[in-house]
């Protein structure tokens, strides 16, 4: 985000603070995709992610007086992750509806935008993505959140520490352990190992 | 983890952070790079972590199922009464909550007045004497407390058991009456000791001993040592004495409540009225 965009955003926030709903909705336009995707990766259910996203923006609107500058992107994602964690905790208190009771999905249940890349590579990547989505679902909530925020959404370690109320060391450890578990799960069975190793060789070739 | 020692691999957590460029110091990065240059195993680990990151970064992203723009109904419940909100100045809690402290302080003071009034109304002026008696009693009872934790209940039970002789002359000044009471209590404690041994343990023996020492209870004793027995008016009604005892207990509870309320209201009023002014004058 460049300076003028940041200036516009701060103006929108100031207007929203004054009760201007349209200004706030322009902020919603900017962040709803991000918020929904983060919620979906944490909750792994489209319907619940929609609820969490809606709750996040209602909460952000009502609590906008508590935003004291800094990264709005971090502030709003902090609200979103807290909301997701609340929902997860609430579900765990009701064992009948717990995540463990649901069948484990290997295919993501949401529609995706096809990645724009080399079509030769696409089929492999796409299948590997399915494996990876499944593996992500096996991580602990904290590891998944940290990995998703860093590797998918590009937050820094420091920002993730602020968002998740954790120390820098904890974030570092969650990210590394999350990645290692993902890697080990991808290597665990034959089809996904072959796909992973081919991608791995490719990325090694790219970097060397 | 040392650069020169190739047997010691880089901890995977460090490799992961290194892959992200989140390694703390240049020194640390140098150590890792020197090791990677000679260690295929760590290099392979690093590449596998990078591959995971790269896969994650290229995960197909879900489309937005709908718009999450808020409607006026969505926000009706959250900020319905709030008009255009004023910018919130950054103030210390003394300023922000000063009205709360003021109201709380006034409420506490009002309650204090109510409590004091309620107990002044029914029995009139004589009651105030009782108040002072109780107030003067308090420190002595505390002194006994420090001497022996079992004392106060012991004394009370003794007084109740031995209520018949525990009579005092009404015309005497409250100070004398109080001394007489204490004296009586001590003596009756002594008398009652054999019966009440189970309840009060050692204290009935200790209390009379204290009379000879410099114990606070004993201090007034030498002056009035002759009086208590002589001054005891034989015609005072037992029931009245019992009632007086009950009154005393009621008063001491109310007394504590009144003192707590007084302190509370003073504290709250100071916080509500004086501290904010002090803060704004010093700021």
Coordinates of C-alpha atoms in Angstrom, one line a residue:
Chain A
X1 CA 0.0 0.0 0.0
X2 CA 1.5 3.3 -1.0
X3 CA 1.3 6.6 0.9
X4 CA -1.8 8.0 -0.8
X5 CA -3.7 4.7 -0.4
X6 CA -2.8 4.7 3.3
X7 CA -4.0 8.3 3.5
X8 CA -7.3 7.4 1.9
X9 CA -7.7 4.5 4.3
X10 CA -7.0 6.7 7.3
X11 CA -9.6 9.1 6.1
X12 CA -12.1 6.3 5.6
X13 CA -11.4 5.1 9.1
X14 CA -11.9 8.6 10.5
X15 CA -15.2 8.9 8.7
X16 CA -16.3 5.5 9.9
X17 CA -15.4 6.6 13.4
X18 CA -17.8 9.5 12.9
X19 CA -20.5 7.0 12.1
X20 CA -20.3 7.1 8.3
X21 CA -21.3 3.5 7.3
X22 CA -20.5 4.0 3.6
X23 CA -16.9 4.9 4.5
X24 CA -16.7 1.8 6.6
X25 CA -18.1 -0.3 3.8
X26 CA -15.3 0.9 1.6
X27 CA -12.9 -0.5 4.1
X28 CA -14.9 -3.7 4.0
X29 CA -14.5 -3.8 0.3
X30 CA -10.7 -3.6 0.8
X31 CA -10.4 -6.3 3.4
X32 CA -13.3 -8.7 3.0
X33 CA -11.5 -11.2 0.7
X34 CA -8.5 -11.3 3.0
X35 CA -10.6 -11.7 6.2
X36 CA -12.8 -14.4 4.6
X37 CA -9.7 -16.4 3.4
X38 CA -8.0 -16.2 6.7
X39 CA -11.2 -17.3 8.5
X40 CA -11.7 -20.1 6.0
X41 CA -8.2 -21.4 6.5
X42 CA -8.5 -21.4 10.3
X43 CA -12.1 -22.7 10.5
X44 CA -12.0 -24.9 7.3
X45 CA -15.7 -24.5 6.7
X46 CA -17.2 -22.0 4.3
X47 CA -20.4 -21.3 6.2
X48 CA -18.6 -20.7 9.5
X49 CA -16.0 -18.6 7.8
X50 CA -18.8 -16.4 6.4
X51 CA -20.2 -16.0 9.9
X52 CA -16.8 -15.2 11.3
X53 CA -16.2 -12.7 8.5
X54 CA -19.5 -10.9 9.1
X55 CA -18.9 -10.9 12.9
X56 CA -15.4 -9.5 12.3
X57 CA -16.7 -6.5 10.4
X58 CA -19.5 -5.8 12.8
X59 CA -17.0 -6.0 15.6
X60 CA -14.5 -3.8 13.8
X61 CA -17.2 -1.2 13.1
X62 CA -18.4 -1.1 16.7
X63 CA -14.8 -1.1 18.1
X64 CA -13.3 1.3 15.6
X65 CA -12.6 3.8 18.3
X66 CA -10.1 1.3 19.7
X67 CA -8.1 1.4 16.6
X68 CA -5.1 3.7 17.4
X69 CA -3.3 3.9 14.1
X70 CA -0.8 1.3 12.9
X71 CA -1.6 -1.4 10.4
X72 CA -5.3 -1.7 9.9
X73 CA -4.7 -4.9 8.0
X74 CA -3.2 -6.4 11.2
X75 CA -5.9 -4.9 13.4
X76 CA -8.8 -6.4 11.4
X77 CA -7.1 -9.8 11.1
X78 CA -6.5 -9.8 14.8
X79 CA -10.3 -9.4 15.3
X80 CA -10.9 -12.1 12.8
X81 CA -8.5 -14.7 14.3
X82 CA -9.9 -14.0 17.8
X83 CA -13.4 -14.5 16.4
X84 CA -12.4 -17.8 14.8
X85 CA -10.7 -19.0 18.0
X86 CA -13.9 -18.1 19.9
X87 CA -15.9 -20.2 17.5
X88 CA -13.5 -23.1 17.7
X89 CA -13.6 -23.0 21.5
X90 CA -17.4 -22.8 21.5
X91 CA -17.6 -25.8 19.3
X92 CA -15.2 -27.8 21.5
X93 CA -17.5 -27.1 24.4
X94 CA -20.3 -28.8 22.4
X95 CA -18.8 -32.3 21.7
X96 CA -21.6 -33.3 19.3
X97 CA -20.6 -30.6 16.9
X98 CA -16.9 -30.9 17.3
X99 CA -14.5 -30.8 14.4
X100 CA -13.3 -34.3 15.3
X101 CA -16.8 -35.7 14.8
X102 CA -16.9 -34.4 11.2
X103 CA -15.6 -36.5 8.4
X104 CA -12.1 -35.4 7.3
X105 CA -12.2 -33.9 3.9
X106 CA -9.5 -34.5 1.4
X107 CA -11.0 -32.1 -1.1
X108 CA -11.5 -28.5 -0.1
X109 CA -15.2 -27.8 0.1
X110 CA -15.0 -24.4 -1.3
X111 CA -14.7 -23.2 -4.9
X112 CA -11.3 -21.9 -5.9
X113 CA -9.9 -19.6 -8.5
X114 CA -7.7 -21.5 -10.9
X115 CA -4.1 -20.5 -10.5
X116 CA -2.7 -18.7 -13.5
X117 CA 0.4 -20.7 -14.4
X118 CA 1.9 -23.2 -16.7
X119 CA -0.8 -25.7 -17.6
X120 CA 1.7 -28.6 -17.7
X121 CA 2.4 -28.0 -14.1
X122 CA -1.1 -27.2 -13.2
X123 CA -2.6 -30.7 -12.8
X124 CA 0.2 -31.8 -10.5
X125 CA 0.1 -28.6 -8.5
X126 CA -3.6 -28.8 -8.2
X127 CA -3.6 -32.3 -6.9
X128 CA -0.8 -31.5 -4.5
X129 CA -2.8 -28.5 -3.3
X130 CA -5.6 -30.9 -2.3
X131 CA -3.1 -32.9 -0.3
X132 CA -1.8 -29.8 1.2
X133 CA -5.2 -28.5 2.2
X134 CA -5.9 -31.8 3.9
X135 CA -2.5 -31.6 5.7
X136 CA -3.2 -28.0 6.8
X137 CA -6.3 -29.3 8.5
X138 CA -4.2 -31.7 10.6
X139 CA -2.1 -28.9 12.1
X140 CA -2.9 -27.4 15.4
X141 CA -4.9 -24.2 15.2
X142 CA -2.0 -22.1 16.4
X143 CA 0.4 -23.7 13.9
X144 CA -2.1 -23.4 11.0
X145 CA -2.8 -19.8 11.8
X146 CA 0.9 -18.8 11.9
X147 CA 1.7 -20.7 8.7
X148 CA -1.3 -19.3 6.9
X149 CA -0.6 -15.8 7.9
X150 CA 3.0 -16.0 7.0
X151 CA 3.2 -18.2 3.9
X152 CA -0.2 -17.4 2.4
X153 CA -0.9 -13.8 3.4
X154 CA 2.6 -12.4 3.8
X155 CA 2.4 -11.1 7.4
X156 CA 5.8 -10.7 9.1
X157 CA 6.8 -12.7 12.2
X158 CA 6.3 -9.5 14.3
X159 CA 2.9 -8.8 12.9
X160 CA 1.8 -12.4 13.6
X161 CA 3.1 -12.1 17.1
X162 CA 0.9 -9.1 17.6
X163 CA -2.1 -10.7 15.9
X164 CA -2.0 -13.9 17.9
X165 CA -0.7 -12.4 21.2
X166 CA 2.4 -14.6 21.1
X167 CA 6.1 -14.0 21.4
X168 CA 8.4 -13.8 18.4
X169 CA 10.0 -17.1 19.5
X170 CA 6.6 -18.8 19.7
X171 CA 5.7 -17.6 16.2
X172 CA 9.0 -18.8 14.8
X173 CA 8.5 -22.2 16.4
X174 CA 4.9 -22.5 15.3
X175 CA 5.8 -21.7 11.7
X176 CA 8.8 -24.1 11.5
X177 CA 6.9 -26.9 13.2
X178 CA 3.9 -26.3 11.1
X179 CA 6.0 -26.5 7.9
X180 CA 7.8 -29.6 9.0
X181 CA 4.5 -31.4 9.8
X182 CA 3.1 -30.4 6.4
X183 CA 6.2 -31.6 4.7
X184 CA 6.2 -34.9 6.6
X185 CA 2.5 -35.4 5.9
X186 CA 3.1 -34.8 2.1
X187 CA 5.9 -37.3 2.2
X188 CA 4.0 -39.8 4.2
X189 CA 2.3 -41.6 1.3
X190 CA 3.4 -42.5 -2.2
X191 CA 1.3 -40.3 -4.5
X192 CA 1.7 -37.1 -2.6
X193 CA 5.4 -37.8 -2.0
X194 CA 6.1 -38.1 -5.7
X195 CA 4.3 -34.9 -6.4
X196 CA 6.0 -33.1 -3.5
X197 CA 9.4 -34.3 -4.5
X198 CA 8.9 -33.2 -8.1
X199 CA 7.8 -29.7 -6.9
X200 CA 10.7 -29.7 -4.5
X201 CA 13.2 -30.5 -7.1
X202 CA 11.7 -27.8 -9.3
X203 CA 12.0 -25.2 -6.6
X204 CA 15.6 -26.3 -5.8
X205 CA 16.4 -25.8 -9.5
X206 CA 14.8 -22.4 -9.4
X207 CA 16.8 -21.2 -6.5
X208 CA 20.1 -22.6 -7.6
Chain B
X1 CA 25.5 -24.8 16.7
X2 CA 28.8 -23.8 15.3
X3 CA 30.0 -23.0 11.8
X4 CA 33.2 -25.0 12.0
X5 CA 31.6 -28.1 13.4
X6 CA 29.9 -29.8 10.5
X7 CA 28.6 -32.6 12.6
X8 CA 26.2 -30.2 14.3
X9 CA 23.3 -29.5 12.0
X10 CA 21.4 -26.3 12.0
X11 CA 18.2 -26.7 14.2
X12 CA 15.3 -26.9 11.8
X13 CA 13.6 -23.9 13.5
X14 CA 16.6 -21.8 12.6
X15 CA 16.6 -23.1 9.1
X16 CA 12.9 -22.2 8.8
X17 CA 13.5 -18.7 10.1
X18 CA 16.6 -18.3 7.8
X19 CA 14.4 -19.3 4.8
X20 CA 12.1 -16.4 5.8
X21 CA 15.0 -13.9 6.3
X22 CA 13.9 -13.7 9.9
X23 CA 17.2 -14.6 11.4
X24 CA 18.1 -12.2 14.2
X25 CA 21.7 -11.2 13.5
X26 CA 24.2 -11.1 10.7
X27 CA 26.4 -13.3 12.8
X28 CA 23.8 -15.9 13.0
X29 CA 23.1 -15.8 9.3
X30 CA 26.8 -16.1 8.5
X31 CA 27.1 -19.2 10.7
X32 CA 24.1 -20.8 8.9
X33 CA 25.4 -20.0 5.5
X34 CA 28.9 -21.4 6.3
X35 CA 27.3 -24.6 7.5
X36 CA 25.0 -24.8 4.5
X37 CA 27.9 -24.5 2.1
X38 CA 29.3 -27.8 3.4
X39 CA 26.3 -29.7 4.6
X40 CA 24.1 -31.4 2.0
X41 CA 21.7 -32.6 4.6
X42 CA 20.8 -29.2 6.0
X43 CA 20.6 -27.8 2.4
X44 CA 18.1 -30.4 1.6
X45 CA 16.1 -29.6 4.7
X46 CA 16.1 -26.0 3.8
X47 CA 14.9 -26.7 0.3
X48 CA 12.1 -28.9 1.5
X49 CA 10.9 -26.2 3.8
X50 CA 11.1 -23.7 1.0
X51 CA 9.1 -26.1 -1.2
X52 CA 6.3 -26.2 1.5
X53 CA 6.3 -22.4 1.7
X54 CA 6.1 -22.2 -2.1
X55 CA 3.3 -24.7 -2.2
X56 CA 1.4 -22.8 0.4
X57 CA 1.9 -19.5 -1.4
X58 CA 0.4 -21.0 -4.5
X59 CA -2.6 -22.7 -2.9
X60 CA -5.7 -21.8 -4.9
X61 CA -7.6 -19.2 -3.0
X62 CA -11.3 -19.4 -2.5
X63 CA -13.6 -16.9 -4.1
X64 CA -15.6 -14.6 -1.9
X65 CA -19.1 -16.2 -1.6
X66 CA -20.8 -12.8 -1.1
X67 CA -20.3 -9.2 0.0
X68 CA -19.8 -8.5 3.6
X69 CA -20.7 -4.9 3.5
X70 CA -22.6 -3.9 6.5
X71 CA -26.2 -2.7 6.3
X72 CA -27.7 -0.2 8.8
X73 CA -29.6 -3.2 10.3
X74 CA -26.3 -5.0 10.9
X75 CA -24.9 -2.1 12.9
X76 CA -28.2 -1.0 14.5
X77 CA -27.5 -3.1 17.6
X78 CA -23.9 -2.1 17.9
X79 CA -23.9 1.6 17.7
X80 CA -27.6 2.5 17.6
X81 CA -27.5 5.3 20.2
X82 CA -24.1 6.6 19.2
X83 CA -24.3 9.6 17.0
X84 CA -21.1 10.8 15.4
X85 CA -18.6 9.8 18.0
X86 CA -16.2 12.3 19.3
X87 CA -12.5 11.6 19.1
X88 CA -11.5 9.9 22.3
X89 CA -8.8 11.9 24.1
X90 CA -6.1 9.9 25.7
X91 CA -6.6 10.6 29.4
X92 CA -5.7 8.7 32.5
X93 CA -8.3 6.7 34.3
X94 CA -8.6 9.3 37.0
X95 CA -10.1 11.7 34.5
X96 CA -12.0 9.2 32.4
X97 CA -13.8 7.7 35.4
X98 CA -14.0 10.7 37.6
X99 CA -17.8 10.9 37.5
X100 CA -17.9 7.2 38.5
X101 CA -15.7 7.8 41.5
X102 CA -17.7 10.9 42.4
X103 CA -21.1 9.1 42.3
X104 CA -19.6 6.1 44.1
X105 CA -18.1 8.3 46.8
X106 CA -21.4 10.2 47.3
X107 CA -23.3 6.9 47.4
X108 CA -21.0 5.6 50.1
X109 CA -21.2 8.8 52.1
X110 CA -25.0 8.7 51.8
X111 CA -25.1 5.1 53.0
X112 CA -22.9 6.0 55.9
X113 CA -25.3 8.8 56.9
X114 CA -28.2 6.4 56.6
X115 CA -26.6 3.8 58.7
X116 CA -25.5 6.2 61.4
X117 CA -29.0 7.9 61.4
X118 CA -30.9 4.6 61.6
X119 CA -29.0 3.6 64.7
X120 CA -29.2 7.0 66.4
X121 CA -33.0 7.3 66.0
X122 CA -34.5 4.6 68.2
X123 CA -32.5 4.9 71.5
X124 CA -31.5 8.5 71.5
X125 CA -28.5 10.1 73.2
X126 CA -27.7 7.2 75.6
X127 CA -26.7 5.2 72.6
X128 CA -24.0 7.6 71.7
X129 CA -22.3 6.8 75.0
X130 CA -22.4 3.2 74.0
X131 CA -20.8 4.0 70.8
X132 CA -17.8 5.6 72.5
X133 CA -17.6 2.7 74.9
X134 CA -17.5 0.3 72.0
X135 CA -14.9 2.4 70.3
X136 CA -12.7 2.4 73.3
X137 CA -13.2 -1.3 73.7
X138 CA -12.1 -2.0 70.2
X139 CA -8.3 -1.4 70.6
X140 CA -8.2 -3.4 73.8
X141 CA -9.9 -6.3 72.1
X142 CA -7.4 -6.1 69.3
X143 CA -4.6 -6.1 71.9
X144 CA -6.1 -9.3 73.3
X145 CA -6.3 -10.6 69.7
X146 CA -2.6 -10.3 69.3
X147 CA -2.0 -12.0 72.7
X148 CA -4.2 -15.0 72.0
X149 CA -6.3 -15.5 68.9
X150 CA -8.9 -17.4 70.9
X151 CA -9.5 -14.6 73.3
X152 CA -12.4 -12.5 72.0
X153 CA -14.8 -15.4 71.6
X154 CA -13.6 -16.7 74.9
X155 CA -14.4 -13.4 76.6
X156 CA -17.7 -13.1 75.0
X157 CA -18.8 -16.6 75.9
X158 CA -17.6 -16.1 79.4
X159 CA -19.5 -12.8 79.7
X160 CA -22.6 -14.5 78.4
X161 CA -22.2 -17.5 80.8
X162 CA -21.6 -15.2 83.7
X163 CA -24.1 -12.5 82.9
X164 CA -25.7 -12.4 86.4
X165 CA -22.8 -10.8 88.2
X166 CA -21.8 -8.7 85.2
X167 CA -23.8 -5.7 86.3
X168 CA -22.7 -2.2 86.5
X169 CA -23.9 1.0 88.0
X170 CA -25.8 3.0 85.6
X171 CA -24.9 6.5 87.0
X172 CA -21.2 5.9 86.6
X173 CA -19.3 7.6 83.8
X174 CA -18.9 5.5 80.7
X175 CA -15.2 5.2 81.2
X176 CA -15.6 3.7 84.6
X177 CA -18.4 1.5 83.5
X178 CA -16.1 0.2 80.7
X179 CA -13.3 -0.5 83.1
X180 CA -15.8 -2.3 85.3
X181 CA -16.9 -4.4 82.4
X182 CA -13.4 -5.3 81.5
X183 CA -12.6 -6.0 85.1
X184 CA -15.7 -8.1 85.4
X185 CA -15.0 -10.0 82.3
X186 CA -11.5 -10.8 83.5
X187 CA -12.8 -11.9 86.8
X188 CA -15.6 -14.0 85.5
X189 CA -13.2 -15.5 83.0
X190 CA -11.3 -16.6 86.0
X191 CA -14.4 -17.9 87.7
X192 CA -15.7 -19.6 84.6
X193 CA -12.4 -21.1 83.7
X194 CA -13.1 -24.6 85.0
X195 CA -16.4 -25.0 83.1
X196 CA -15.2 -23.3 79.9
X197 CA -11.8 -24.9 79.7
X198 CA -12.8 -26.8 76.6
X199 CA -14.0 -23.8 74.8
X200 CA -11.5 -21.1 75.7
X201 CA -8.4 -23.3 76.4
X202 CA -5.8 -21.3 78.2
X203 CA -7.1 -17.9 78.0
X204 CA -9.1 -17.5 81.3
X205 CA -5.8 -18.1 83.1
X206 CA -4.0 -15.6 81.0
X207 CA -6.4 -12.8 81.3
X208 CA -6.2 -12.4 85.0
X209 CA -2.4 -12.7 84.8
X210 CA -2.4 -9.9 82.3
X211 CA -4.0 -7.7 85.0
X212 CA -0.8 -7.7 86.9
X213 CA 1.4 -7.1 83.9
X214 CA 1.4 -4.1 81.6
X215 CA -1.2 -5.5 79.3
X216 CA -3.5 -2.9 77.9
X217 CA -6.6 -4.5 79.5
X218 CA -4.9 -4.4 82.8
X219 CA -3.7 -0.8 82.7
X220 CA -6.8 0.9 84.1
X221 CA -7.1 -1.8 86.8
X222 CA -4.9 -0.4 89.5
X223 CA -6.9 2.9 89.6
X224 CA -10.2 1.2 89.9
X225 CA -9.3 -2.0 91.4
X226 CA -11.5 -1.4 94.4
X227 CA -14.6 -0.3 92.4
X228 CA -16.0 -3.0 90.3
X229 CA -17.3 -5.2 93.0
X230 CA -18.5 -2.3 95.1
X231 CA -20.1 -0.4 92.3
X232 CA -22.1 -3.2 91.1
X233 CA -25.7 -2.2 91.5
X234 CA -27.6 -5.2 92.7
X235 CA -31.0 -4.1 91.2
X236 CA -30.0 -4.0 87.6
X237 CA -32.1 -6.2 85.5
X238 CA -30.4 -9.2 83.9
X239 CA -32.5 -8.9 80.8
X240 CA -31.4 -5.3 80.4
X241 CA -27.8 -6.3 80.7
X242 CA -28.4 -9.0 78.0
X243 CA -30.1 -6.5 75.8
X244 CA -27.1 -4.2 76.3
X245 CA -24.8 -7.0 75.3
X246 CA -26.8 -7.6 72.2
X247 CA -26.7 -3.9 71.4
X248 CA -23.0 -3.9 71.8
X249 CA -22.6 -6.7 69.3
X250 CA -24.9 -5.0 66.9
X251 CA -23.0 -1.8 67.2
X252 CA -19.7 -3.2 66.7
X253 CA -20.8 -4.7 63.4
X254 CA -22.4 -1.4 62.4
X255 CA -19.3 0.4 63.7
X256 CA -17.1 -1.6 61.3
X257 CA -19.5 -1.0 58.5
X258 CA -19.5 2.7 59.2
X259 CA -15.7 2.9 59.5
X260 CA -15.3 1.0 56.2
X261 CA -17.9 3.2 54.5
X262 CA -16.3 6.3 55.9
X263 CA -12.8 5.3 54.6
X264 CA -14.3 4.2 51.3
X265 CA -16.3 7.4 50.7
X266 CA -13.2 9.5 51.7
X267 CA -11.1 7.5 49.2
X268 CA -13.6 7.7 46.4
X269 CA -14.4 11.3 46.9
X270 CA -10.6 12.2 46.9
X271 CA -10.2 10.1 43.8
X272 CA -13.2 11.7 42.2
X273 CA -12.7 15.3 43.1
X274 CA -9.1 16.0 44.2
X275 CA -7.0 13.7 42.0
X276 CA -8.4 14.9 38.6
X277 CA -7.7 18.5 39.6
X278 CA -4.2 17.6 40.8
X279 CA -3.6 15.8 37.5
X280 CA -4.8 18.6 35.3
X281 CA -2.8 21.2 37.2
X282 CA 0.3 19.0 37.0
X283 CA -0.2 18.1 33.4

